[in-house]
Short mmCIF file of C-alpha atoms in Angstrom, two decimals:
data_model
loop_
_atom_site.label_atom_id
_atom_site.label_comp_id
_atom_site.label_asym_id
_atom_site.label_seq_id
_atom_site.Cartn_x
_atom_site.Cartn_y
_atom_site.Cartn_z
CA MET A 1 -0.37 13.38 20.95
CA LYS A 2 -2.36 10.24 21.76
CA LYS A 3 -5.51 12.31 22.01
CA SER A 4 -4.83 13.78 18.57
CA ILE A 5 -4.20 10.35 17.11
CA LEU A 6 -7.51 9.08 18.48
CA PHE A 7 -9.25 12.06 16.96
CA PHE A 8 -7.78 11.32 13.57
CA LEU A 9 -8.66 7.65 13.92
CA GLY A 10 -12.25 8.64 14.42
CA VAL A 11 -12.40 11.22 11.67
CA LEU A 12 -10.26 9.54 9.05
CA CYS A 13 -10.84 5.95 10.18
CA SER A 14 -7.25 5.17 11.05
CA PHE A 15 -5.55 8.18 9.50
CA GLY A 16 -7.69 8.08 6.35
CA TYR A 17 -5.93 5.16 4.71
CA PHE A 18 -9.11 3.12 4.60
CA SER A 19 -12.73 3.41 5.62
CA CYS A 20 -13.72 1.76 8.89
CA THR A 21 -17.34 1.54 7.84
CA LYS A 22 -18.57 -1.79 6.52
CA ASN A 23 -20.40 -0.55 3.49
CA ALA A 24 -22.98 -2.59 1.61
CA VAL A 25 -21.77 -1.55 -1.82
CA ASN A 26 -24.39 -1.87 -4.55
CA ASN A 27 -21.98 -3.20 -7.15
CA SER A 28 -21.74 -6.85 -8.16
CA ASP A 29 -18.00 -6.50 -8.76
CA LEU A 30 -17.34 -5.49 -5.14
CA LEU A 31 -17.68 -7.54 -2.01
CA THR A 32 -18.91 -7.06 1.52
CA GLU A 33 -17.86 -9.28 4.38
CA VAL A 34 -21.35 -10.83 4.41
CA ASP A 35 -21.07 -11.79 0.72
CA ALA A 36 -17.77 -13.52 1.42
CA ARG A 37 -19.56 -16.25 3.37
CA ASN A 38 -21.22 -17.53 0.20
CA ARG A 39 -18.23 -19.09 -1.50
CA PRO A 40 -19.29 -20.35 -4.96
CA PRO A 41 -18.30 -23.94 -5.93
CA ASP A 42 -16.66 -22.86 -9.19
CA CYS A 43 -13.56 -25.01 -8.82
CA GLY A 44 -12.17 -28.01 -7.05
CA CYS A 45 -11.17 -26.13 -3.92
CA ILE A 46 -12.28 -27.52 -0.60
CA ALA A 47 -14.78 -25.11 0.95
CA VAL A 48 -14.06 -24.99 4.68
CA GLU A 49 -17.19 -24.73 6.77
CA GLY A 50 -17.46 -21.36 8.46
CA SER A 51 -14.74 -19.75 6.35
CA THR A 52 -15.35 -16.18 5.22
CA ILE A 53 -12.77 -16.38 2.42
CA PHE A 54 -14.09 -15.92 -1.13
CA ASP A 55 -11.85 -17.92 -3.48
CA PRO A 56 -13.52 -19.46 -6.55
CA THR A 57 -10.24 -19.83 -8.50
CA CYS A 58 -8.24 -21.65 -5.80
CA LEU A 59 -5.72 -18.94 -4.96
CA VAL A 60 -5.62 -20.03 -1.32
CA SER A 61 -3.63 -23.09 -0.26
CA PRO A 62 -5.60 -25.94 1.33
CA ALA A 63 -3.01 -25.73 4.12
CA ALA A 64 -4.62 -22.44 5.19
CA HIS A 65 -7.72 -24.39 6.28
CA GLY A 66 -9.88 -21.44 5.25
CA ARG A 67 -8.40 -19.29 7.98
CA LEU A 68 -6.46 -16.05 8.23
CA ASP A 69 -3.62 -16.40 10.76
CA THR A 70 -2.73 -13.61 13.18
CA ILE A 71 1.05 -13.23 13.41
CA GLN A 72 1.14 -10.61 16.16
CA LYS A 73 -1.09 -7.98 17.78
CA GLY A 74 -0.38 -4.94 19.91
CA PHE A 75 0.72 -2.34 17.36
CA SER A 76 -0.87 1.08 16.81
CA PHE A 77 -1.13 1.27 13.02
CA THR A 78 0.65 -1.28 10.82
CA GLU A 79 1.53 -0.40 7.23
CA GLY A 80 4.14 -0.60 4.49
CA PRO A 81 5.07 -4.32 4.27
CA ALA A 82 8.16 -4.81 2.08
CA VAL A 83 9.69 -8.21 1.29
CA ASP A 84 13.45 -8.75 1.00
CA LYS A 85 15.18 -11.37 -1.18
CA TRP A 86 15.01 -13.95 1.61
CA GLY A 87 11.26 -13.56 2.07
CA ASN A 88 11.45 -11.56 5.32
CA VAL A 89 9.03 -8.67 5.74
CA PHE A 90 9.74 -5.19 7.09
CA PHE A 91 6.67 -3.18 8.09
CA THR A 92 5.91 0.08 9.85
CA ASP A 93 4.03 1.11 12.96
CA GLN A 94 3.58 4.73 11.94
CA PRO A 95 2.17 6.36 15.11
CA ASN A 96 5.13 4.92 17.05
CA ASP A 97 7.64 5.84 14.30
CA LYS A 98 9.05 2.29 14.08
CA ILE A 99 9.94 -0.30 11.46
CA TYR A 100 9.71 -3.96 12.44
CA ARG A 101 11.16 -7.08 10.82
CA TRP A 102 9.30 -10.39 10.50
CA ASP A 103 11.65 -13.35 10.07
CA ALA A 104 10.47 -15.84 7.44
CA ALA A 105 12.41 -18.70 9.03
CA THR A 106 11.39 -18.26 12.66
CA GLY A 107 8.18 -16.24 12.40
CA LYS A 108 9.50 -13.84 15.04
CA ILE A 109 9.11 -10.06 14.91
CA THR A 110 11.89 -7.77 16.07
CA LEU A 111 12.41 -4.01 16.02
CA PHE A 112 14.57 -2.90 13.08
CA LEU A 113 14.51 0.90 13.40
CA GLN A 114 13.19 3.57 15.76
CA GLY A 115 12.97 7.02 14.20
CA THR A 116 11.81 6.44 10.64
CA GLY A 117 10.59 9.85 9.53
CA ARG A 118 7.08 8.45 10.09
CA SER A 119 7.58 5.93 7.31
CA ASN A 120 4.52 4.51 5.62
CA GLY A 121 4.76 2.50 2.36
CA MET A 122 8.07 0.75 1.63
CA ALA A 123 9.81 -1.50 -0.90
CA PHE A 124 13.23 -3.12 -1.33
CA ASN A 125 15.44 -2.31 -4.29
CA LYS A 126 17.78 -4.79 -5.97
CA GLN A 127 20.71 -3.54 -3.90
CA GLY A 128 18.95 -4.66 -0.72
CA ASN A 129 18.16 -1.16 0.51
CA LEU A 130 14.77 -0.33 1.96
CA ILE A 131 13.02 2.55 0.18
CA ALA A 132 10.58 4.26 2.56
CA CYS A 133 7.93 6.94 2.16
CA ALA A 134 8.71 9.18 5.14
CA ASP A 135 5.89 11.68 5.38
CA MET A 136 7.01 13.60 8.49
CA ARG A 137 8.79 16.05 6.19
CA GLY A 138 7.55 14.77 2.86
CA GLU A 139 10.64 12.71 2.05
CA LEU A 140 11.65 9.52 0.28
CA TRP A 141 14.32 7.62 2.23
CA ARG A 142 16.84 4.94 1.33
CA ILE A 143 17.66 2.83 4.42
CA ASP A 144 20.59 0.42 4.49
CA ARG A 145 20.70 -2.86 6.43
CA TYR A 146 22.18 -1.08 9.46
CA GLY A 147 19.32 1.41 9.66
CA ASN A 148 21.26 4.37 8.26
CA HIS A 149 19.21 6.50 5.91
CA LYS A 150 19.69 8.99 3.09
CA VAL A 151 17.00 11.38 1.86
CA LEU A 152 16.59 10.76 -1.86
CA VAL A 153 14.10 13.54 -2.53
CA ASN A 154 11.92 15.91 -0.50
CA ASN A 155 10.27 18.24 -3.01
CA TYR A 156 8.86 18.70 -6.47
CA LYS A 157 10.13 21.84 -8.18
CA GLY A 158 11.07 23.31 -4.82
CA LYS A 159 7.67 22.76 -3.20
CA LEU A 160 7.05 20.36 -0.30
CA LEU A 161 5.46 17.06 -1.19
CA ASN A 162 2.15 16.30 0.51
CA GLY A 163 3.56 13.20 2.17
CA PRO A 164 4.76 10.22 0.11
CA ASN A 165 2.45 7.31 0.84
CA ASP A 166 3.49 4.25 -1.14
CA VAL A 167 6.26 3.22 -3.55
CA TRP A 168 6.80 0.70 -6.34
CA ILE A 169 10.20 0.02 -7.87
CA ASN A 170 10.37 -1.04 -11.51
CA PRO A 171 12.29 -4.37 -11.43
CA VAL A 172 13.60 -3.81 -14.96
CA THR A 173 14.91 -0.23 -14.71
CA GLY A 174 15.12 0.42 -10.97
CA GLY A 175 13.04 3.59 -11.37
CA MET A 176 10.76 4.45 -8.45
CA TYR A 177 7.12 5.53 -8.50
CA ILE A 178 5.54 7.16 -5.43
CA THR A 179 2.02 8.26 -4.60
CA ASP A 180 1.63 11.60 -2.83
CA PRO A 181 -1.85 12.15 -1.34
CA MET A 182 -2.72 14.88 1.12
CA PHE A 183 -3.51 13.24 4.49
CA PRO A 184 -2.95 15.89 7.20
CA ARG A 185 -0.94 14.53 10.15
CA ASP A 186 -1.26 15.60 13.76
CA TYR A 187 2.51 15.18 14.15
CA TRP A 188 3.35 17.79 11.52
CA GLU A 189 4.96 20.73 13.26
CA GLU A 190 3.42 24.16 13.69
CA GLY A 191 4.45 26.33 10.78
CA ASP A 192 4.45 23.43 8.33
CA PRO A 193 2.52 24.76 5.30
CA ARG A 194 0.85 21.37 4.89
CA LYS A 195 -0.70 21.43 8.37
CA GLN A 196 -4.51 21.70 8.28
CA GLY A 197 -7.70 20.04 9.44
CA TRP A 198 -9.87 17.42 7.83
CA PRO A 199 -10.90 17.36 5.09
CA PRO A 200 -7.79 18.96 3.58
CA THR A 201 -8.35 22.04 1.47
CA HIS A 202 -4.93 22.93 0.10
CA SER A 203 -1.58 21.58 -1.00
CA GLU A 204 1.84 22.96 -1.84
CA GLN A 205 1.52 20.98 -5.09
CA ALA A 206 -1.62 22.65 -6.44
CA ALA A 207 -3.09 26.11 -6.82
CA THR A 208 -6.39 24.67 -5.56
CA GLY A 209 -7.42 21.31 -4.13
CA LYS A 210 -5.41 18.44 -2.71
CA GLY A 211 -2.69 18.16 -5.35
CA GLY A 212 -2.60 14.37 -5.29
CA TYR A 213 -0.21 13.09 -7.97
CA VAL A 214 2.09 10.19 -8.80
CA TYR A 215 5.81 10.90 -9.26
CA TYR A 216 8.74 9.08 -10.85
CA LEU A 217 12.35 9.09 -9.67
CA ALA A 218 14.76 7.81 -12.31
CA PRO A 219 17.82 5.77 -11.26
CA GLY A 220 20.58 8.12 -10.09
CA SER A 221 18.35 11.19 -10.26
CA SER A 222 17.50 13.58 -7.43
CA LYS A 223 14.57 15.23 -9.24
CA LEU A 224 11.04 13.91 -9.36
CA VAL A 225 9.00 13.82 -12.54
CA ARG A 226 5.23 14.20 -12.22
CA VAL A 227 3.74 11.33 -14.25
CA THR A 228 0.01 11.81 -13.65
CA THR A 229 -1.32 15.04 -15.11
CA GLU A 230 -4.60 16.72 -15.83
CA ASP A 231 -3.78 16.57 -19.53
CA MET A 232 -4.05 12.77 -19.47
CA GLY A 233 -7.33 12.95 -17.53
CA TRP A 234 -5.96 12.61 -14.00
CA ASP A 235 -8.05 14.25 -11.25
CA ALA A 236 -5.57 15.52 -8.66
CA ASP A 237 -8.28 16.44 -6.18
CA GLY A 238 -8.19 12.97 -4.63
CA TRP A 239 -5.95 10.61 -2.67
CA PRO A 240 -3.64 8.44 -4.83
CA ASN A 241 -2.58 5.65 -2.53
CA GLY A 242 -1.69 2.05 -3.46
CA ILE A 243 0.70 1.36 -6.34
CA VAL A 244 2.05 -1.78 -8.02
CA GLY A 245 3.41 -2.73 -11.43
CA THR A 246 4.00 -5.75 -13.60
CA PRO A 247 7.30 -7.67 -13.37
CA ASN A 248 8.15 -6.83 -17.00
CA GLY A 249 8.05 -3.14 -16.07
CA LYS A 250 5.43 -2.25 -18.66
CA LYS A 251 2.23 -1.63 -16.67
CA LEU A 252 1.55 0.43 -13.56
CA TYR A 253 -1.58 0.25 -11.38
CA VAL A 254 -2.55 3.12 -9.06
CA ASN A 255 -5.56 3.31 -6.80
CA LYS A 256 -7.19 6.12 -4.86
CA TRP A 257 -8.46 6.04 -1.31
CA ALA A 258 -12.09 7.08 -0.68
CA PRO A 259 -14.37 6.54 2.34
CA ASP A 260 -16.68 4.20 0.38
CA ASN A 261 -13.86 2.09 -1.17
CA LEU A 262 -14.86 3.46 -4.59
CA GLY A 263 -11.88 5.73 -5.20
CA GLY A 264 -11.08 3.63 -8.28
CA THR A 265 -7.97 1.95 -9.69
CA TRP A 266 -6.26 2.97 -12.93
CA VAL A 267 -3.76 1.21 -15.19
CA PHE A 268 -1.08 2.94 -17.26
CA ASP A 269 1.51 1.96 -19.84
CA ILE A 270 5.06 2.70 -18.71
CA LYS A 271 7.11 4.39 -21.43
CA PRO A 272 10.87 3.75 -21.86
CA ASN A 273 11.69 7.08 -20.19
CA GLY A 274 9.59 6.18 -17.13
CA THR A 275 6.63 8.46 -17.87
CA LEU A 276 3.11 7.09 -18.18
CA ALA A 277 0.65 6.87 -21.06
CA ASN A 278 -2.75 5.40 -21.99
CA MET A 279 -4.44 5.93 -18.64
CA LYS A 280 -7.48 3.66 -18.27
CA LYS A 281 -9.93 2.97 -15.46
CA PHE A 282 -9.28 -0.60 -14.33
CA ILE A 283 -11.97 -1.07 -11.65
CA ASP A 284 -14.23 1.07 -9.47
CA MET A 285 -12.70 -0.24 -6.23
CA GLY A 286 -9.85 1.70 -4.70
CA GLY A 287 -8.27 1.64 -1.30
CA ASP A 288 -4.81 1.37 0.14
CA GLY A 289 -1.72 -0.77 -0.51
CA MET A 290 -1.60 -3.29 -3.36
CA SER A 291 0.40 -6.29 -4.50
CA MET A 292 0.45 -8.62 -7.52
CA ASP A 293 0.79 -12.39 -7.95
CA GLU A 294 2.44 -14.40 -10.71
CA ARG A 295 -0.84 -14.63 -12.64
CA GLY A 296 -1.11 -10.83 -12.82
CA ASN A 297 -3.91 -10.66 -10.24
CA ILE A 298 -4.09 -7.37 -8.29
CA TYR A 299 -4.64 -7.53 -4.50
CA ILE A 300 -6.17 -4.37 -2.98
CA SER A 301 -6.31 -3.63 0.75
CA ASN A 302 -9.17 -1.57 2.16
CA SER A 303 -12.02 -1.77 4.69
CA LEU A 304 -13.29 -4.99 3.06
CA GLY A 305 -10.01 -6.76 3.84
CA VAL A 306 -7.95 -7.81 0.83
CA THR A 307 -9.74 -8.23 -2.51
CA ALA A 308 -8.11 -9.53 -5.70
CA PHE A 309 -9.03 -8.86 -9.32
CA ASP A 310 -7.73 -10.70 -12.38
CA PRO A 311 -6.02 -8.73 -15.21
CA ASN A 312 -9.45 -8.23 -16.83
CA GLY A 313 -10.89 -6.62 -13.70
CA LYS A 314 -12.98 -9.59 -12.51
CA ARG A 315 -13.22 -10.03 -8.74
CA ILE A 316 -11.75 -13.42 -7.84
CA PHE A 317 -10.80 -13.26 -4.15
CA ASN A 318 -11.55 -11.65 -0.80
CA VAL A 319 -10.36 -12.28 2.74
CA PRO A 320 -11.98 -10.16 5.46
CA THR A 321 -9.50 -9.02 8.09
CA GLY A 322 -11.86 -7.88 10.82
CA GLY A 323 -11.58 -4.10 10.67
CA GLY A 324 -9.99 -3.65 7.28
CA ALA A 325 -6.50 -3.96 5.84
CA THR A 326 -3.95 -1.27 5.07
CA ASN A 327 -1.50 -3.11 2.81
CA ASN A 328 -0.26 -6.53 1.69
CA VAL A 329 2.72 -8.29 0.11
CA PHE A 330 3.71 -11.85 -0.80
CA ALA A 331 6.52 -13.21 1.36
CA GLY A 332 7.97 -16.30 3.05
CA HIS A 333 10.61 -18.77 1.89
CA ASN A 334 8.45 -19.90 -1.04
CA ASN A 335 6.96 -16.44 -1.73
CA LYS A 336 3.46 -17.88 -1.24
CA LEU A 337 2.51 -16.26 2.04
CA LEU A 338 0.17 -13.28 1.75
CA PHE A 339 1.40 -10.97 4.52
CA ILE A 340 -1.24 -8.41 5.50
CA THR A 341 -0.99 -5.28 7.63
CA GLY A 342 -4.32 -4.69 9.33
CA ALA A 343 -6.59 -4.62 11.08
CA VAL A 344 -4.56 -1.67 12.28
CA ASP A 345 -3.25 -3.20 15.52
CA ARG A 346 -1.82 -6.38 13.96
CA VAL A 347 -0.19 -8.24 11.12
CA THR A 348 -1.80 -11.35 9.63
CA SER A 349 -1.05 -13.93 6.96
CA LEU A 350 -2.68 -16.40 4.60
CA LYS A 351 -1.05 -19.37 2.85
CA MET A 352 -1.53 -19.16 -0.91
CA ASN A 353 -1.16 -21.37 -3.99
CA VAL A 354 0.37 -18.52 -6.01
CA LYS A 355 3.60 -16.54 -5.68
CA GLY A 356 4.08 -12.80 -5.56
CA VAL A 357 6.24 -10.83 -7.99
CA GLU A 358 7.75 -8.07 -5.84
CA ARG A 359 10.64 -10.05 -4.33
CA PHE A 360 13.99 -9.20 -5.94
#
């Protein structure tokens, strides 16, 4: 199995969640790690000598001293950070099928659950349950505080999901949105109709192509609703990945993974019944997991680290993570700690001046 994992790391650059190449993107709205060294003096922030953080609008706390802190190393592939109501973070180590817990008070990391259905992206609901995208069998799990789980859904119209990747829970309604890209896994069993090489060529969810869609699960329902469709202009032959919404429950942002970080990010209006409307391209950058701060800025994880854009799509922040980032969330007792999964073998953090909005 380890040999297979290494193969996929090489081909997909850590399972295809982000590109390991450090691209020099010819786009002034994007950022390479070299660009990040030229921090513009656009505000009263103190520019720390040698820092690679790009932060013209003072999102980073001076207490960070221009430095990203490593919390712990030694994992295989960290993903899925979810913050609970106390500011603690639960995150996954997918190749080892584990969920860990970072304690906001002590800073210590302990094992929460072994045997997670290969969980990836996660989020807490208002009831304190952990909602996890378990892609071993294409399931969405609800995990209680004791580690017991219930499968909420495992199909769309009787067909296997590709492998739920990330989840956002509407804080107003409690409805759940999941992304479902086709990333073939070496741990899928023989006979699984999803099993295939790279690049993927088929999906249970499409007559042709990858069948990458976004789905909605209404509160109390056991049936998914497909909320991105070709009729609205959605191209399903791609990898929908990161997902986040506004705290008023009215806007949803979805990005797509691509090897060059240019998979794109789209914004939708959320209708009262949970479906989506008015799909618009937000920015050209795409990637992996996303979060949002109290100002409405969107933080995208990919091979450039974590990059933030304001609600108008202007790039306002980047922190390189030395090998890319897979996901991020705001956490800690004051909700001002940017907790980052990645580079893949570690979890890191950065003290911020702004709070996140995903803590119930």
